[in-house]
Amino acid sequence: MKKIIALTLLFTAGAVTAELAVTKELPAGPDTRVKITAEYAQHVARDAYFWSWPLVNMYNRRLSFVPVKEMAYIGPLPRAPINKLTMLTDYVDPIERSVACPNQDVVYGIGALALDVSPVVVQVPDFGKRFWVYQIVDMRTDSFAQIGAMHGTKPGFYLLVGPDWKGDVPKGITKVFRSSTNTGIIAPRIFQDDTDEDKRAIQSVLTGILMYPLAEFNGEMKRVDWSKIPKLPGPPPQEEETQWVIPEKFVDELETVLADAPPLQGEEARYAQVLAVLDAAKKDPKIKQAMIDGAKEANEKLVKPLFQFRNYGQQLPHYWSTVASVARFGTDYFTRTAVAKSNILVNSPEETKYFYQDLDVAGARLNSSNRYTVTFPKDGTPPVNGFWSLSIYNEHHFFVANKINRFSVGTKNKGLKFAADGSLTIYVQTEEPKDPMQRANWLPAPKGDFSLYIRAYWPKPPVIDGSWSPPAVIKVQ
């Protein structure tokens, strides 16, 4: 009897193994010899445009760095050759239109990663007690390197490598981070308060923030005086963010983009479907045009509406919203595209928590024809280990110049006035308040519709677990 049972189990196990083996040998995707309809091609392109929009966005951002030959300021923007970065020396200029929803709480830097060209070394100087974090994301806008104050990162040299790199790690490298794609972005953020003293004090540490190809690494901390790099004219200022994804070019770019971002586990069939249709489009102009039509339709009906914060996110009291999966979206295609469309390049939740607002407490659109207040109760500002801020953006999610050059309030502002009960009221309006206390807490509103945006850098548990949420935006009667 025992032998029979043993043989039965052995046979059953073998059958399962054989079945699994057969399953693995099934076709991985569509039969590309089969004729497809234009309508099907349009359907596939519509879907692909939506979920790959952030990848194409990042691909074209990388391409914009390729012609840059030296670290420089081009108009208001820091620019550098691929695999290098350039730091600003102060807050970002309000006329910047490259990345929506910038902030004026940190000194930014930016660089484009091309890890297929070379691994790169990222320098971390000694920031002392100053808050800092380097955002480092792949083509999917997922963070793949944790470098910052909240991570306990020590001064030193950190190596970023692509998915296929197999070289030797030189002596002196503190840690290696591997990206799942060759394309990415690095964007250091260094806190600076609004005093002249701090603007001078931060300059010395900024000189040690660099990125360069591995071949240039010699174990010594390099420095650049950013105030002395070239300042070149930029393109004329515009109202909206640079259009990084163009539906008419999408079909021509997609195959290259997908080759740089291999499918995540579970995405193989999705990729195979798209690549099969792209193959058909190469042979039939009608199929290609159908794909372009699908991309244009998806852009108008699916992607553009996600520019509005009120159309996505976890819904909180008083019409605020937030997102928990930022910078680690994985296959959360909807949220990844929504965030990329409305405010691309956001930090992971343990680095920064974001709260979005388009509406007042009654559900009406925020507009400069009204005056508003935002009151944080005593000890009710965002609980953080780093800093917090409340920023304001126009209808295009950018700053608009105002008479006091203020675009956010928070930890950086040393002149904010708290009430006798310990509460803090921010006055959001176009006109300058006459009351001195209100004037100290004034956040000037741009003309037309606008949005409010709270950042909590290095948030404490109540911010992350949701037990803290922002106060209502009250329309002043």
Tab-separated table of C-alpha atoms in Angstrom:
chain	number	residue	atom	x	y	z
A	1	MET	CA	0.000	0.000	0.000
A	2	LYS	CA	2.810	2.440	0.927
A	3	LYS	CA	4.524	1.732	-2.401
A	4	ILE	CA	1.294	2.426	-4.289
A	5	ILE	CA	0.782	5.737	-2.470
A	6	ALA	CA	4.408	6.704	-3.059
A	7	LEU	CA	4.148	5.899	-6.762
A	8	THR	CA	0.863	7.807	-7.004
A	9	LEU	CA	2.431	10.902	-5.377
A	10	LEU	CA	5.477	10.628	-7.608
A	11	PHE	CA	3.306	10.313	-10.706
A	12	THR	CA	1.103	13.233	-9.625
A	13	ALA	CA	4.103	15.432	-8.911
A	14	GLY	CA	5.577	14.516	-12.253
A	15	ALA	CA	2.330	15.361	-14.014
A	16	VAL	CA	2.238	18.777	-12.331
A	17	THR	CA	5.870	19.406	-13.296
A	18	ALA	CA	5.137	18.369	-16.859
A	19	GLU	CA	2.052	20.588	-16.949
A	20	LEU	CA	4.060	23.575	-15.697
A	21	ALA	CA	6.732	22.885	-18.297
A	22	VAL	CA	4.088	22.834	-21.055
A	23	THR	CA	2.584	26.057	-19.733
A	24	LYS	CA	5.957	27.825	-19.865
A	25	GLU	CA	6.339	26.795	-23.507
A	26	LEU	CA	3.045	28.372	-24.625
A	27	PRO	CA	3.347	31.354	-27.003
A	28	ALA	CA	4.407	34.485	-25.136
A	29	GLY	CA	2.239	36.814	-27.181
A	30	PRO	CA	0.212	37.448	-30.323
A	31	ASP	CA	0.955	35.762	-33.629
A	32	THR	CA	2.393	38.646	-35.670
A	33	ARG	CA	1.470	36.845	-38.913
A	34	VAL	CA	-2.210	37.490	-38.239
A	35	LYS	CA	-3.857	40.447	-39.960
A	36	ILE	CA	-5.285	42.973	-37.489
A	37	THR	CA	-7.868	45.712	-37.927
A	38	ALA	CA	-7.232	49.431	-37.635
A	39	GLU	CA	-9.836	49.607	-34.904
A	40	TYR	CA	-7.917	47.081	-32.826
A	41	ALA	CA	-4.658	48.979	-33.387
A	42	GLN	CA	-6.337	52.179	-32.229
A	43	HIS	CA	-7.629	50.425	-29.124
A	44	VAL	CA	-4.189	49.056	-28.211
A	45	ALA	CA	-2.512	52.426	-28.808
A	46	ARG	CA	-5.086	54.202	-26.688
A	47	ASP	CA	-4.348	51.905	-23.767
A	48	ALA	CA	-0.571	51.976	-24.291
A	49	TYR	CA	-0.484	55.763	-24.515
A	50	PHE	CA	-2.087	56.007	-21.105
A	51	TRP	CA	0.154	53.609	-19.175
A	52	SER	CA	3.402	54.506	-20.968
A	53	TRP	CA	2.908	58.292	-20.873
A	54	PRO	CA	5.320	58.787	-17.935
A	55	LEU	CA	7.967	56.599	-19.617
A	56	VAL	CA	7.801	58.557	-22.864
A	57	ASN	CA	7.907	61.767	-20.827
A	58	MET	CA	11.134	60.690	-19.111
A	59	TYR	CA	12.626	59.479	-22.405
A	60	ASN	CA	12.134	62.896	-23.995
A	61	ARG	CA	13.487	64.681	-20.943
A	62	ARG	CA	16.660	62.638	-21.289
A	63	LEU	CA	16.898	63.547	-24.977
A	64	SER	CA	16.703	67.240	-24.084
A	65	PHE	CA	19.991	66.912	-22.163
A	66	VAL	CA	21.903	65.221	-25.012
A	67	PRO	CA	22.841	68.455	-26.879
A	68	VAL	CA	24.086	70.117	-23.669
A	69	LYS	CA	27.878	70.298	-23.736
A	70	GLU	CA	28.668	71.962	-20.396
A	71	MET	CA	27.138	72.598	-17.003
A	72	ALA	CA	25.286	75.892	-17.375
A	73	TYR	CA	22.121	77.843	-16.704
A	74	ILE	CA	19.966	78.061	-19.820
A	75	GLY	CA	17.400	80.721	-19.055
A	76	PRO	CA	16.084	79.887	-15.572
A	77	LEU	CA	17.011	76.195	-15.799
A	78	PRO	CA	20.090	74.315	-14.593
A	79	ARG	CA	21.327	72.087	-17.418
A	80	ALA	CA	24.174	69.594	-17.758
A	81	PRO	CA	25.463	66.965	-20.179
A	82	ILE	CA	23.973	63.509	-19.650
A	83	ASN	CA	25.345	61.752	-16.548
A	84	LYS	CA	26.213	65.054	-14.915
A	85	LEU	CA	24.128	67.503	-12.906
A	86	THR	CA	23.921	71.222	-12.261
A	87	MET	CA	22.791	72.874	-9.026
A	88	LEU	CA	20.975	76.157	-8.604
A	89	THR	CA	22.317	78.556	-5.975
A	90	ASP	CA	18.916	79.811	-4.754
A	91	TYR	CA	15.231	79.022	-5.084
A	92	VAL	CA	13.949	78.151	-8.549
A	93	ASP	CA	12.996	81.126	-10.735
A	94	PRO	CA	9.186	81.645	-10.918
A	95	ILE	CA	9.312	81.716	-14.726
A	96	GLU	CA	10.480	78.058	-14.857
A	97	ARG	CA	8.147	75.945	-17.035
A	98	SER	CA	10.032	72.656	-17.423
A	99	VAL	CA	8.646	70.776	-14.394
A	100	ALA	CA	5.177	71.536	-13.016
A	101	CYS	CA	4.697	72.320	-9.319
A	102	PRO	CA	8.223	73.411	-8.385
A	103	ASN	CA	8.801	74.548	-4.808
A	104	GLN	CA	10.597	77.468	-3.251
A	105	ASP	CA	11.619	75.720	-0.042
A	106	VAL	CA	14.723	74.021	-1.418
A	107	VAL	CA	17.632	74.676	-3.718
A	108	TYR	CA	17.234	72.278	-6.630
A	109	GLY	CA	19.624	70.528	-8.941
A	110	ILE	CA	18.928	68.255	-11.878
A	111	GLY	CA	20.676	65.798	-14.158
A	112	ALA	CA	19.700	63.146	-16.702
A	113	LEU	CA	20.815	59.544	-16.222
A	114	ALA	CA	22.026	57.556	-19.232
A	115	LEU	CA	23.286	54.420	-17.510
A	116	ASP	CA	23.681	52.561	-20.797
A	117	VAL	CA	26.425	55.072	-21.581
A	118	SER	CA	28.124	54.777	-18.183
A	119	PRO	CA	27.486	54.150	-14.508
A	120	VAL	CA	27.646	57.389	-12.537
A	121	VAL	CA	29.101	58.459	-9.210
A	122	VAL	CA	26.958	60.697	-7.008
A	123	GLN	CA	28.763	62.802	-4.419
A	124	VAL	CA	27.262	63.467	-0.993
A	125	PRO	CA	29.020	66.207	0.993
A	126	ASP	CA	28.565	66.783	4.731
A	127	PHE	CA	25.274	68.654	5.116
A	128	GLY	CA	25.541	68.894	8.891
A	129	LYS	CA	22.069	69.490	10.362
A	130	ARG	CA	20.592	70.882	7.148
A	131	PHE	CA	17.730	68.899	5.586
A	132	TRP	CA	18.534	67.335	2.232
A	133	VAL	CA	17.459	64.546	-0.091
A	134	TYR	CA	18.460	63.388	-3.556
A	135	GLN	CA	15.541	62.230	-5.649
A	136	ILE	CA	16.752	59.494	-8.021
A	137	VAL	CA	14.143	57.845	-10.246
A	138	ASP	CA	14.088	55.478	-13.207
A	139	MET	CA	12.169	55.809	-16.449
A	140	ARG	CA	8.967	54.755	-14.683
A	141	THR	CA	9.466	57.594	-12.142
A	142	ASP	CA	10.000	54.957	-9.438
A	143	SER	CA	12.729	55.705	-6.909
A	144	PHE	CA	15.620	53.253	-7.019
A	145	ALA	CA	18.178	54.920	-4.742
A	146	GLN	CA	17.592	56.075	-1.171
A	147	ILE	CA	19.958	58.952	-0.476
A	148	GLY	CA	18.998	61.625	2.039
A	149	ALA	CA	18.790	62.791	5.630
A	150	MET	CA	15.840	60.494	6.411
A	151	HIS	CA	17.813	57.491	5.167
A	152	GLY	CA	20.785	58.191	7.418
A	153	THR	CA	23.035	58.610	4.385
A	154	LYS	CA	26.647	59.396	5.227
A	155	PRO	CA	28.934	61.704	3.217
A	156	GLY	CA	30.675	59.781	0.466
A	157	PHE	CA	30.420	58.411	-3.050
A	158	TYR	CA	27.431	56.427	-4.328
A	159	LEU	CA	27.343	54.475	-7.573
A	160	LEU	CA	24.290	54.284	-9.845
A	161	VAL	CA	24.341	51.457	-12.393
A	162	GLY	CA	22.014	50.209	-15.105
A	163	PRO	CA	20.195	46.865	-15.208
A	164	ASP	CA	22.898	45.065	-17.204
A	165	TRP	CA	26.083	46.525	-15.703
A	166	LYS	CA	28.591	43.884	-14.535
A	167	GLY	CA	31.720	45.920	-13.885
A	168	ASP	CA	33.952	46.112	-10.836
A	169	VAL	CA	33.056	48.491	-8.022
A	170	PRO	CA	36.116	50.632	-7.278
A	171	LYS	CA	37.468	51.142	-3.791
A	172	GLY	CA	35.971	54.172	-2.099
A	173	ILE	CA	32.375	53.659	-3.281
A	174	THR	CA	30.047	53.653	-0.263
A	175	LYS	CA	27.078	51.857	-1.854
A	176	VAL	CA	25.761	50.746	-5.242
A	177	PHE	CA	22.191	51.302	-6.439
A	178	ARG	CA	20.915	49.446	-9.511
A	179	SER	CA	18.189	50.888	-11.727
A	180	SER	CA	15.740	48.715	-13.673
A	181	THR	CA	16.079	51.110	-16.626
A	182	ASN	CA	18.987	53.002	-18.159
A	183	THR	CA	17.122	56.292	-18.307
A	184	GLY	CA	16.353	58.321	-15.197
A	185	ILE	CA	16.554	61.657	-13.436
A	186	ILE	CA	18.410	62.883	-10.364
A	187	ALA	CA	17.092	65.979	-8.586
A	188	PRO	CA	18.793	66.975	-5.300
A	189	ARG	CA	16.737	69.121	-2.914
A	190	ILE	CA	18.525	71.094	-0.184
A	191	PHE	CA	16.463	73.060	2.350
A	192	GLN	CA	17.037	76.794	2.586
A	193	ASP	CA	15.128	79.263	4.752
A	194	ASP	CA	14.156	82.709	3.511
A	195	THR	CA	16.860	84.686	5.306
A	196	ASP	CA	19.844	86.304	3.595
A	197	GLU	CA	22.086	84.619	6.159
A	198	ASP	CA	20.993	81.136	5.140
A	199	LYS	CA	21.239	81.937	1.452
A	200	ARG	CA	24.896	82.714	2.067
A	201	ALA	CA	25.482	79.800	4.429
A	202	ILE	CA	24.185	77.149	1.986
A	203	GLN	CA	26.606	78.019	-0.812
A	204	SER	CA	29.604	76.088	0.511
A	205	VAL	CA	27.769	72.768	0.747
A	206	LEU	CA	26.197	73.177	-2.711
A	207	THR	CA	29.644	73.067	-4.316
A	208	GLY	CA	30.098	69.434	-3.252
A	209	ILE	CA	26.920	68.129	-4.905
A	210	LEU	CA	28.041	66.516	-8.158
A	211	MET	CA	27.418	63.586	-10.450
A	212	TYR	CA	29.838	62.310	-13.082
A	213	PRO	CA	30.690	59.152	-15.103
A	214	LEU	CA	32.483	56.387	-13.237
A	215	ALA	CA	35.646	56.906	-15.350
A	216	GLU	CA	36.084	60.329	-13.685
A	217	PHE	CA	36.045	58.906	-10.153
A	218	ASN	CA	39.342	59.172	-8.285
A	219	GLY	CA	38.191	58.893	-4.675
A	220	GLU	CA	38.498	62.622	-4.056
A	221	MET	CA	35.559	64.939	-3.378
A	222	LYS	CA	35.239	67.253	-6.381
A	223	ARG	CA	33.752	70.743	-6.139
A	224	VAL	CA	32.156	73.250	-8.497
A	225	ASP	CA	31.419	76.894	-7.745
A	226	TRP	CA	27.962	77.041	-9.295
A	227	SER	CA	27.910	80.824	-9.217
A	228	LYS	CA	30.643	80.847	-11.871
A	229	ILE	CA	29.214	78.502	-14.506
A	230	PRO	CA	27.949	80.005	-17.799
A	231	LYS	CA	24.565	81.705	-17.957
A	232	LEU	CA	23.022	81.297	-21.402
A	233	PRO	CA	19.782	82.645	-22.868
A	234	GLY	CA	16.831	80.302	-22.887
A	235	PRO	CA	13.698	80.017	-25.015
A	236	PRO	CA	10.909	82.588	-24.595
A	237	PRO	CA	8.812	82.044	-21.440
A	238	GLN	CA	5.536	80.165	-21.859
A	239	GLU	CA	2.415	79.595	-19.808
A	240	GLU	CA	2.209	75.803	-19.614
A	241	GLU	CA	4.670	73.003	-18.929
A	242	THR	CA	6.910	71.964	-21.819
A	243	GLN	CA	5.070	69.309	-23.825
A	244	TRP	CA	7.210	66.241	-23.275
A	245	VAL	CA	4.789	63.728	-24.814
A	246	ILE	CA	3.455	64.463	-28.301
A	247	PRO	CA	0.731	62.067	-29.520
A	248	GLU	CA	1.795	62.380	-33.169
A	249	LYS	CA	5.330	61.179	-32.292
A	250	PHE	CA	4.262	58.529	-29.789
A	251	VAL	CA	4.188	55.588	-32.190
A	252	ASP	CA	7.703	56.310	-33.448
A	253	GLU	CA	9.115	56.576	-29.918
A	254	LEU	CA	7.344	53.764	-28.100
A	255	GLU	CA	9.444	50.774	-29.203
A	256	THR	CA	12.667	52.476	-28.084
A	257	VAL	CA	11.081	53.448	-24.775
A	258	LEU	CA	9.863	49.924	-24.032
A	259	ALA	CA	13.279	48.489	-24.885
A	260	ASP	CA	14.763	50.638	-22.105
A	261	ALA	CA	12.078	49.625	-19.614
A	262	PRO	CA	11.765	45.831	-19.735
A	263	PRO	CA	8.403	44.491	-18.571
A	264	LEU	CA	7.840	44.113	-14.859
A	265	GLN	CA	6.627	40.746	-13.659
A	266	GLY	CA	3.123	40.317	-15.051
A	267	GLU	CA	3.586	42.876	-17.838
A	268	GLU	CA	4.930	40.463	-20.454
A	269	ALA	CA	1.593	39.961	-22.229
A	270	ARG	CA	0.890	43.712	-22.219
A	271	TYR	CA	4.253	44.397	-23.852
A	272	ALA	CA	3.848	41.602	-26.387
A	273	GLN	CA	0.470	42.964	-27.451
A	274	VAL	CA	1.809	46.481	-28.011
A	275	LEU	CA	4.965	45.347	-29.801
A	276	ALA	CA	2.935	43.156	-32.154
A	277	VAL	CA	0.774	46.110	-33.156
A	278	LEU	CA	3.849	48.331	-33.558
A	279	ASP	CA	5.268	45.675	-35.882
A	280	ALA	CA	2.101	45.800	-37.948
A	281	ALA	CA	2.245	49.601	-38.041
A	282	LYS	CA	5.699	49.468	-39.647
A	283	LYS	CA	4.185	47.576	-42.578
A	284	ASP	CA	0.850	49.342	-42.947
A	285	PRO	CA	0.430	53.154	-42.868
A	286	LYS	CA	-3.261	52.770	-42.063
A	287	ILE	CA	-2.426	50.785	-38.925
A	288	LYS	CA	0.127	53.405	-37.891
A	289	GLN	CA	-2.383	56.224	-38.409
A	290	ALA	CA	-4.940	54.316	-36.363
A	291	MET	CA	-2.395	54.088	-33.533
A	292	ILE	CA	-1.720	57.825	-33.765
A	293	ASP	CA	-5.475	58.469	-33.622
A	294	GLY	CA	-5.682	56.274	-30.529
A	295	ALA	CA	-2.853	58.198	-28.874
A	296	LYS	CA	-4.521	61.535	-29.622
A	297	GLU	CA	-7.822	60.291	-28.246
A	298	ALA	CA	-6.174	58.985	-25.070
A	299	ASN	CA	-4.346	62.277	-24.607
A	300	GLU	CA	-7.555	64.296	-24.723
A	301	LYS	CA	-9.945	61.994	-22.904
A	302	LEU	CA	-7.724	60.102	-20.439
A	303	VAL	CA	-4.503	61.989	-19.705
A	304	LYS	CA	-5.452	65.681	-19.812
A	305	PRO	CA	-8.206	65.388	-17.158
A	306	LEU	CA	-5.619	64.029	-14.706
A	307	PHE	CA	-3.863	67.380	-14.675
A	308	GLN	CA	-6.549	68.449	-12.188
A	309	PHE	CA	-5.728	67.284	-8.672
A	310	ARG	CA	-9.420	66.829	-7.839
A	311	ASN	CA	-9.711	64.045	-10.409
A	312	TYR	CA	-7.510	61.483	-8.669
A	313	GLY	CA	-5.897	60.454	-5.382
A	314	GLN	CA	-7.053	59.252	-1.985
A	315	GLN	CA	-9.871	61.560	-0.954
A	316	LEU	CA	-9.436	63.301	2.421
A	317	PRO	CA	-11.646	65.608	4.492
A	318	HIS	CA	-12.348	69.098	3.113
A	319	TYR	CA	-11.636	68.011	-0.491
A	320	TRP	CA	-7.910	67.522	0.004
A	321	SER	CA	-6.317	64.495	-1.656
A	322	THR	CA	-3.033	62.601	-1.444
A	323	VAL	CA	-1.256	59.584	-2.936
A	324	ALA	CA	0.522	56.797	-1.055
A	325	SER	CA	2.319	55.015	-3.901
A	326	VAL	CA	4.370	57.894	-5.300
A	327	ALA	CA	7.832	57.030	-6.616
A	328	ARG	CA	7.044	53.324	-6.218
A	329	PHE	CA	4.092	52.994	-8.563
A	330	GLY	CA	4.928	49.548	-9.908
A	331	THR	CA	1.918	48.611	-12.051
A	332	ASP	CA	-0.405	51.276	-10.618
A	333	TYR	CA	-0.715	52.789	-14.078
A	334	PHE	CA	-3.516	55.210	-13.279
A	335	THR	CA	-1.777	56.875	-10.351
A	336	ARG	CA	1.606	56.963	-12.056
A	337	THR	CA	0.197	58.748	-15.099
A	338	ALA	CA	-1.931	61.084	-12.986
A	339	VAL	CA	1.025	62.175	-10.880
A	340	ALA	CA	3.293	62.498	-13.920
A	341	LYS	CA	0.736	64.661	-15.719
A	342	SER	CA	-0.009	66.973	-12.795
A	343	ASN	CA	3.303	67.145	-10.867
A	344	ILE	CA	5.989	64.797	-12.137
A	345	LEU	CA	9.152	63.965	-10.139
A	346	VAL	CA	7.791	63.537	-6.633
A	347	ASN	CA	9.632	61.929	-3.739
A	348	SER	CA	8.714	58.626	-2.110
A	349	PRO	CA	6.340	58.863	0.898
A	350	GLU	CA	9.004	58.423	3.583
A	351	GLU	CA	10.857	61.348	1.995
A	352	THR	CA	7.938	63.659	1.278
A	353	LYS	CA	4.183	63.469	1.637
A	354	TYR	CA	2.076	65.588	-0.724
A	355	PHE	CA	-1.441	66.992	-0.274
A	356	TYR	CA	-3.375	68.573	-3.159
A	357	GLN	CA	-6.268	71.043	-3.214
A	358	ASP	CA	-8.334	72.608	-6.007
A	359	LEU	CA	-11.474	73.396	-3.991
A	360	ASP	CA	-12.686	75.301	-0.958
A	361	VAL	CA	-14.575	73.665	1.908
A	362	ALA	CA	-17.847	74.068	0.014
A	363	GLY	CA	-16.485	72.262	-3.033
A	364	ALA	CA	-16.142	75.407	-5.179
A	365	ARG	CA	-13.078	75.962	-7.383
A	366	LEU	CA	-10.392	78.121	-5.793
A	367	ASN	CA	-10.293	81.445	-7.641
A	368	SER	CA	-8.616	84.808	-7.164
A	369	SER	CA	-11.963	86.614	-7.142
A	370	ASN	CA	-12.346	85.326	-3.567
A	371	ARG	CA	-10.311	85.487	-0.355
A	372	TYR	CA	-9.525	82.358	1.683
A	373	THR	CA	-8.017	81.307	4.976
A	374	VAL	CA	-6.235	78.105	5.957
A	375	THR	CA	-5.958	77.746	9.734
A	376	PHE	CA	-3.713	75.193	11.390
A	377	PRO	CA	-4.751	74.674	15.035
A	378	LYS	CA	-2.198	74.830	17.827
A	379	ASP	CA	0.448	72.140	17.173
A	380	GLY	CA	-1.483	71.304	14.011
A	381	THR	CA	1.007	72.104	11.274
A	382	PRO	CA	2.212	69.005	9.395
A	383	PRO	CA	4.223	66.793	11.807
A	384	VAL	CA	7.666	66.496	10.217
A	385	ASN	CA	11.287	65.776	11.000
A	386	GLY	CA	12.305	67.969	8.060
A	387	PHE	CA	10.082	70.871	7.068
A	388	TRP	CA	6.630	71.672	5.712
A	389	SER	CA	5.221	74.211	3.301
A	390	LEU	CA	1.991	75.404	1.696
A	391	SER	CA	2.558	76.412	-1.937
A	392	ILE	CA	0.255	78.093	-4.428
A	393	TYR	CA	0.120	77.512	-8.191
A	394	ASN	CA	-1.820	79.049	-11.043
A	395	GLU	CA	-4.126	77.098	-13.339
A	396	HIS	CA	-1.079	75.649	-15.131
A	397	HIS	CA	0.585	74.490	-11.871
A	398	PHE	CA	3.308	77.131	-11.936
A	399	PHE	CA	4.301	80.219	-9.999
A	400	VAL	CA	3.253	83.701	-11.072
A	401	ALA	CA	5.302	86.721	-10.040
A	402	ASN	CA	3.892	88.800	-7.173
A	403	LYS	CA	4.956	91.977	-5.364
A	404	ILE	CA	6.496	90.220	-2.340
A	405	ASN	CA	8.064	87.353	-4.306
A	406	ARG	CA	6.346	84.757	-2.115
A	407	PHE	CA	5.021	81.487	-3.497
A	408	SER	CA	4.877	79.347	-0.362
A	409	VAL	CA	4.766	79.656	3.414
A	410	GLY	CA	5.981	77.247	6.054
A	411	THR	CA	9.053	76.261	8.005
A	412	LYS	CA	11.310	78.481	5.877
A	413	ASN	CA	9.440	81.658	6.813
A	414	LYS	CA	10.815	83.164	10.006
A	415	GLY	CA	8.255	85.985	10.137
A	416	LEU	CA	4.985	84.025	10.333
A	417	LYS	CA	2.657	85.217	13.113
A	418	PHE	CA	0.867	82.732	15.373
A	419	ALA	CA	-2.342	83.719	17.180
A	420	ALA	CA	-2.599	83.911	20.966
A	421	ASP	CA	-4.178	80.441	21.026
A	422	GLY	CA	-1.208	78.987	19.141
A	423	SER	CA	-3.003	78.596	15.811
A	424	LEU	CA	-1.555	79.708	12.492
A	425	THR	CA	-3.804	81.266	9.827
A	426	ILE	CA	-2.585	81.698	6.264
A	427	TYR	CA	-4.379	84.364	4.211
A	428	VAL	CA	-4.731	83.375	0.569
A	429	GLN	CA	-5.834	86.299	-1.606
A	430	THR	CA	-4.738	88.559	-4.431
A	431	GLU	CA	-4.873	91.862	-2.556
A	432	GLU	CA	-2.288	92.680	0.103
A	433	PRO	CA	-3.910	92.567	3.577
A	434	LYS	CA	-3.906	95.816	5.539
A	435	ASP	CA	-3.669	94.144	8.932
A	436	PRO	CA	0.048	93.632	9.819
A	437	MET	CA	-0.519	90.115	11.188
A	438	GLN	CA	-2.420	89.059	8.101
A	439	ARG	CA	0.244	90.684	5.939
A	440	ALA	CA	2.939	88.544	7.631
A	441	ASN	CA	0.951	85.379	6.829
A	442	TRP	CA	-0.125	86.387	3.329
A	443	LEU	CA	0.166	83.908	0.451
A	444	PRO	CA	-0.489	85.962	-2.715
A	445	ALA	CA	-2.945	84.335	-5.112
A	446	PRO	CA	-2.409	84.465	-8.904
A	447	LYS	CA	-5.208	85.685	-11.142
A	448	GLY	CA	-7.844	83.121	-12.087
A	449	ASP	CA	-8.177	79.549	-10.841
A	450	PHE	CA	-5.392	78.246	-8.623
A	451	SER	CA	-4.372	75.252	-6.510
A	452	LEU	CA	-2.869	74.810	-3.034
A	453	TYR	CA	-0.272	72.171	-2.297
A	454	ILE	CA	1.180	70.993	1.016
A	455	ARG	CA	4.555	69.290	1.289
A	456	ALA	CA	5.652	67.458	4.420
A	457	TYR	CA	9.336	66.614	4.067
A	458	TRP	CA	10.572	63.678	6.156
A	459	PRO	CA	7.074	63.201	7.570
A	460	LYS	CA	6.363	61.761	10.985
A	461	PRO	CA	4.009	58.741	11.376
A	462	PRO	CA	0.750	60.754	11.695
A	463	VAL	CA	1.310	62.174	8.217
A	464	ILE	CA	2.170	58.797	6.688
A	465	ASP	CA	-0.589	56.777	8.384
A	466	GLY	CA	-3.270	59.380	7.653
A	467	SER	CA	-4.117	60.390	11.228
A	468	TRP	CA	-3.072	63.940	10.269
A	469	SER	CA	-4.741	65.682	7.349
A	470	PRO	CA	-4.824	69.337	6.226
A	471	PRO	CA	-7.349	71.868	7.491
A	472	ALA	CA	-10.177	73.231	5.360
A	473	VAL	CA	-9.738	76.080	2.907
A	474	ILE	CA	-12.378	78.590	4.022
A	475	LYS	CA	-13.817	81.228	1.723
A	476	VAL	CA	-13.963	84.579	3.512
A	477	GLN	CA	-17.451	86.006	3.354
